[in-house]
Amino acid sequence: MSNTIELLEAVGRDASLRHASGDDLAQALGGMGAGESLKQAAASGDRSHLVQEFGGGDVKVNHNVGQGGCDPAGDDSEHEPEDDGDEAGDTSHSSAGSRS
Amino acid sequence: MTPDTDRREPRGSIACVGLGMTLGSHLSPLARSYIEQSDVVFAALSDAIVERWLEQMHPDVRSLQPYYGSGDKSRAVTYREWVDVMMAEVRAGRRVCGVFYGHPGIFAWSPHEVIRVARAEGFHAHMEPGISAEDCLYADLGIDPGRHGCQHYEASQLLLYETPINPGAHLVLWQVGLVGDRSMKRFATGPEYRQVLVDVLSRDYPPDHGIIIYRGATLPIERPRIRHLALRDLPATDVAAEDTVVLPPAAPLRAQRAVRERLTELDRMAAESREHPSASHEK
């Protein structure tokens, strides 16, 4: 696993590899000792080949409050969301707005 | 050094840093230094493989993912817990690093809040920017936000609040995949919610207006995912939490004649004073 991570990092910081074609990248990775799953993932651009090595766990990417949602800074975040008057609540603690 | 200072408790601190979007490509030297020099690292990242990468940089990386829980837990609770667990270590006198994907201060509540709380309690707190999804979007889609202007909204804002749209500028909508969710318990909403969004957007855009669904690369072996479709087709199109919707301008920039004439008059006066400097001094 650590070898795969190191190879991914090497690709990420190498201008000659980062935007290479899938076939060229797979060939380069083969020369660097990459496993079959990483070579297949690189050749196809499909991360699903790495699932067996790293698992396919669900990763949440939401970090923001969301407009109209509950304010985590409020006293009771289990309440129903503000059903909103005409104005948004205090947004001073809210983020500007997905993927950061 | 006095004996007092020798006995002084170590002061905790926190730095919230961005890991950027693509493994290996975006992490700044300074953000990496914050990670490596901290006592404990908390991580809210977009990808389990990226989390493994971070674990190679520090022996004590604690994922914030488990706090999402499952089922009926509000993300409001989750985000507050993130602040609490990070602050507990700061109060214990440790150097804490909160690592967030992209930029830690964009569409992220907890990094801003933990810095606010830490500073209020007298601790040193700092945010270090990272390369965000927005930055990648500009590069991958070839958009210069300075050309026509660019508006960014979380998609739900357009549904829940009166939000004037300028169709002459780019419109970038974040979190369309869960547009209209007010429970903070769901991570996706369905086609009927996206239809409401399309209905709102149809006030300013024709139904056949070409839009883009964009997703940046997380792994360096990936390419950005860029889908082109008509606005009317958005409800029937799968949109994940990682996807961002871009509406290019639908109208040309319109000249403000009166303001232009005023600027012309200013230009004329400036030219005149350059030609006759003594006259302007006499005024």
Tab-separated table of N, CA, C and O in Angstrom, chain A residues 21-61:
chain	number	residue	atom	x	y	z
A	21	SER	N	-0.361	10.372	-21.050
A	21	SER	CA	-1.473	9.495	-21.448
A	21	SER	C	-1.523	8.301	-20.498
A	21	SER	O	-0.525	7.940	-19.859
A	22	GLY	N	-2.684	7.689	-20.444
A	22	GLY	CA	-2.841	6.536	-19.570
A	22	GLY	C	-1.831	5.448	-19.859
A	22	GLY	O	-1.226	4.877	-18.949
A	23	ASP	N	-1.632	5.173	-21.137
A	23	ASP	CA	-0.687	4.108	-21.510
A	23	ASP	C	0.738	4.467	-21.110
A	23	ASP	O	1.476	3.639	-20.569
A	24	ASP	N	1.128	5.723	-21.370
A	24	ASP	CA	2.491	6.150	-21.010
A	24	ASP	C	2.676	6.101	-19.500
A	24	ASP	O	3.733	5.706	-18.992
A	25	LEU	N	1.638	6.545	-18.779
A	25	LEU	CA	1.728	6.566	-17.322
A	25	LEU	C	1.844	5.149	-16.766
A	25	LEU	O	2.655	4.869	-15.874
A	26	ALA	N	1.019	4.250	-17.306
A	26	ALA	CA	1.067	2.859	-16.849
A	26	ALA	C	2.438	2.253	-17.115
A	26	ALA	O	2.986	1.523	-16.276
A	27	GLN	N	3.007	2.596	-18.261
A	27	GLN	CA	4.336	2.056	-18.605
A	27	GLN	C	5.396	2.601	-17.645
A	27	GLN	O	6.247	1.860	-17.143
A	28	ALA	N	5.303	3.911	-17.364
A	28	ALA	CA	6.264	4.519	-16.444
A	28	ALA	C	6.123	3.922	-15.054
A	28	ALA	O	7.118	3.623	-14.383
A	29	LEU	N	4.893	3.738	-14.637
A	29	LEU	CA	4.672	3.165	-13.312
A	29	LEU	C	5.176	1.729	-13.245
A	29	LEU	O	5.689	1.282	-12.220
A	30	GLY	N	5.028	1.004	-14.330
A	30	GLY	CA	5.551	-0.359	-14.371
A	30	GLY	C	7.053	-0.366	-14.148
A	30	GLY	O	7.583	-1.189	-13.393
A	31	GLY	N	7.702	0.618	-14.754
A	31	GLY	CA	9.146	0.736	-14.578
A	31	GLY	C	9.542	1.122	-13.169
A	31	GLY	O	10.673	0.905	-12.733
A	32	MET	N	8.598	1.744	-12.443
A	32	MET	CA	8.866	2.169	-11.067
A	32	MET	C	8.468	1.090	-10.060
A	32	MET	O	8.530	1.298	-8.851
A	33	GLY	N	7.985	-0.037	-10.556
A	33	GLY	CA	7.657	-1.141	-9.661
A	33	GLY	C	6.231	-1.141	-9.170
A	33	GLY	O	5.917	-1.771	-8.141
A	34	ALA	N	5.341	-0.452	-9.877
A	34	ALA	CA	3.940	-0.401	-9.445
A	34	ALA	C	3.267	-1.757	-9.583
A	34	ALA	O	3.594	-2.552	-10.474
A	35	GLY	N	2.300	-1.977	-8.701
A	35	GLY	CA	1.510	-3.193	-8.773
A	35	GLY	C	0.537	-3.138	-9.929
A	35	GLY	O	0.294	-2.085	-10.533
A	36	GLU	N	-0.069	-4.292	-10.190
A	36	GLU	CA	-0.966	-4.401	-11.337
A	36	GLU	C	-2.176	-3.474	-11.211
A	36	GLU	O	-2.621	-2.871	-12.193
A	37	SER	N	-2.720	-3.361	-9.983
A	37	SER	CA	-3.926	-2.539	-9.817
A	37	SER	C	-3.634	-1.069	-10.119
A	37	SER	O	-4.436	-0.391	-10.765
A	38	LEU	N	-2.492	-0.561	-9.684
A	38	LEU	CA	-2.166	0.843	-9.957
A	38	LEU	C	-1.926	1.051	-11.448
A	38	LEU	O	-2.367	2.059	-12.016
A	39	LYS	N	-1.259	0.098	-12.072
A	39	LYS	CA	-1.021	0.230	-13.517
A	39	LYS	C	-2.353	0.251	-14.284
A	39	LYS	O	-2.538	1.047	-15.208
A	40	GLN	N	-3.287	-0.610	-13.852
A	40	GLN	CA	-4.592	-0.642	-14.528
A	40	GLN	C	-5.366	0.650	-14.276
A	40	GLN	O	-6.005	1.187	-15.172
A	41	ALA	N	-5.274	1.125	-13.048
A	41	ALA	CA	-5.962	2.383	-12.722
A	41	ALA	C	-5.388	3.525	-13.543
A	41	ALA	O	-6.128	4.378	-14.058
A	42	ALA	N	-4.073	3.565	-13.679
A	42	ALA	CA	-3.424	4.634	-14.444
A	42	ALA	C	-3.776	4.539	-15.923
A	42	ALA	O	-4.063	5.548	-16.577
A	43	ALA	N	-3.760	3.325	-16.451
A	43	ALA	CA	-4.030	3.152	-17.880
A	43	ALA	C	-5.447	3.580	-18.236
A	43	ALA	O	-5.698	4.159	-19.292
A	44	SER	N	-6.365	3.323	-17.316
A	44	SER	CA	-7.781	3.599	-17.602
A	44	SER	C	-8.269	4.905	-16.988
A	44	SER	O	-9.339	5.400	-17.338
A	45	GLY	N	-7.485	5.471	-16.050
A	45	GLY	CA	-7.952	6.650	-15.324
A	45	GLY	C	-9.092	6.308	-14.387
A	45	GLY	O	-9.841	7.186	-13.956
A	46	ASP	N	-9.220	5.055	-14.065
A	46	ASP	CA	-10.346	4.576	-13.262
A	46	ASP	C	-9.837	4.067	-11.911
A	46	ASP	O	-9.188	3.029	-11.816
A	47	ARG	N	-10.195	4.807	-10.875
A	47	ARG	CA	-9.714	4.484	-9.539
A	47	ARG	C	-10.274	3.194	-8.979
A	47	ARG	O	-9.774	2.672	-7.991
A	48	SER	N	-11.333	2.692	-9.596
A	48	SER	CA	-11.978	1.504	-9.027
A	48	SER	C	-11.010	0.318	-8.976
A	48	SER	O	-11.216	-0.601	-8.190
A	49	HIS	N	-9.962	0.344	-9.796
A	49	HIS	CA	-8.966	-0.729	-9.745
A	49	HIS	C	-8.196	-0.723	-8.429
A	49	HIS	O	-7.538	-1.706	-8.093
A	50	LEU	N	-8.275	0.386	-7.689
A	50	LEU	CA	-7.529	0.485	-6.431
A	50	LEU	C	-8.366	0.089	-5.225
A	50	LEU	O	-7.885	0.082	-4.097
A	51	VAL	N	-9.639	-0.223	-5.486
A	51	VAL	CA	-10.546	-0.515	-4.377
A	51	VAL	C	-10.063	-1.692	-3.553
A	51	VAL	O	-10.112	-1.675	-2.310
A	52	GLN	N	-9.561	-2.725	-4.225
A	52	GLN	CA	-9.136	-3.920	-3.499
A	52	GLN	C	-8.001	-3.591	-2.529
A	52	GLN	O	-7.949	-4.117	-1.417
A	53	GLU	N	-7.113	-2.665	-2.949
A	53	GLU	CA	-5.957	-2.343	-2.109
A	53	GLU	C	-6.341	-1.386	-0.980
A	53	GLU	O	-5.861	-1.518	0.150
A	54	PHE	N	-7.203	-0.427	-1.280
A	54	PHE	CA	-7.503	0.615	-0.294
A	54	PHE	C	-8.909	0.540	0.263
A	54	PHE	O	-9.269	1.309	1.152
A	55	GLY	N	-9.727	-0.308	-0.288
A	55	GLY	CA	-11.112	-0.333	0.145
A	55	GLY	C	-11.900	0.719	-0.605
A	55	GLY	O	-11.343	1.667	-1.153
A	56	GLY	N	-13.194	0.544	-0.602
A	56	GLY	CA	-14.039	1.476	-1.346
A	56	GLY	C	-14.951	2.253	-0.437
A	56	GLY	O	-16.074	2.558	-0.778
A	57	GLY	N	-14.444	2.564	0.753
A	57	GLY	CA	-15.266	3.217	1.765
A	57	GLY	C	-15.887	4.522	1.312
A	57	GLY	O	-15.322	5.248	0.493
A	58	ASP	N	-17.045	4.781	1.855
A	58	ASP	CA	-17.764	6.010	1.544
A	58	ASP	C	-17.110	7.185	2.273
A	58	ASP	O	-16.972	7.175	3.497
A	59	VAL	N	-16.690	8.172	1.538
A	59	VAL	CA	-16.075	9.350	2.139
A	59	VAL	C	-16.974	10.549	1.890
A	59	VAL	O	-17.330	10.842	0.749
A	60	LYS	N	-17.358	11.216	2.973
A	60	LYS	CA	-18.221	12.388	2.841
A	60	LYS	C	-17.365	13.615	2.547
A	60	LYS	O	-16.292	13.788	3.132
A	61	VAL	N	-17.858	14.458	1.669
A	61	VAL	CA	-17.069	15.635	1.303
A	61	VAL	C	-17.725	16.938	1.751
A	61	VAL	O	-17.227	18.011	1.462
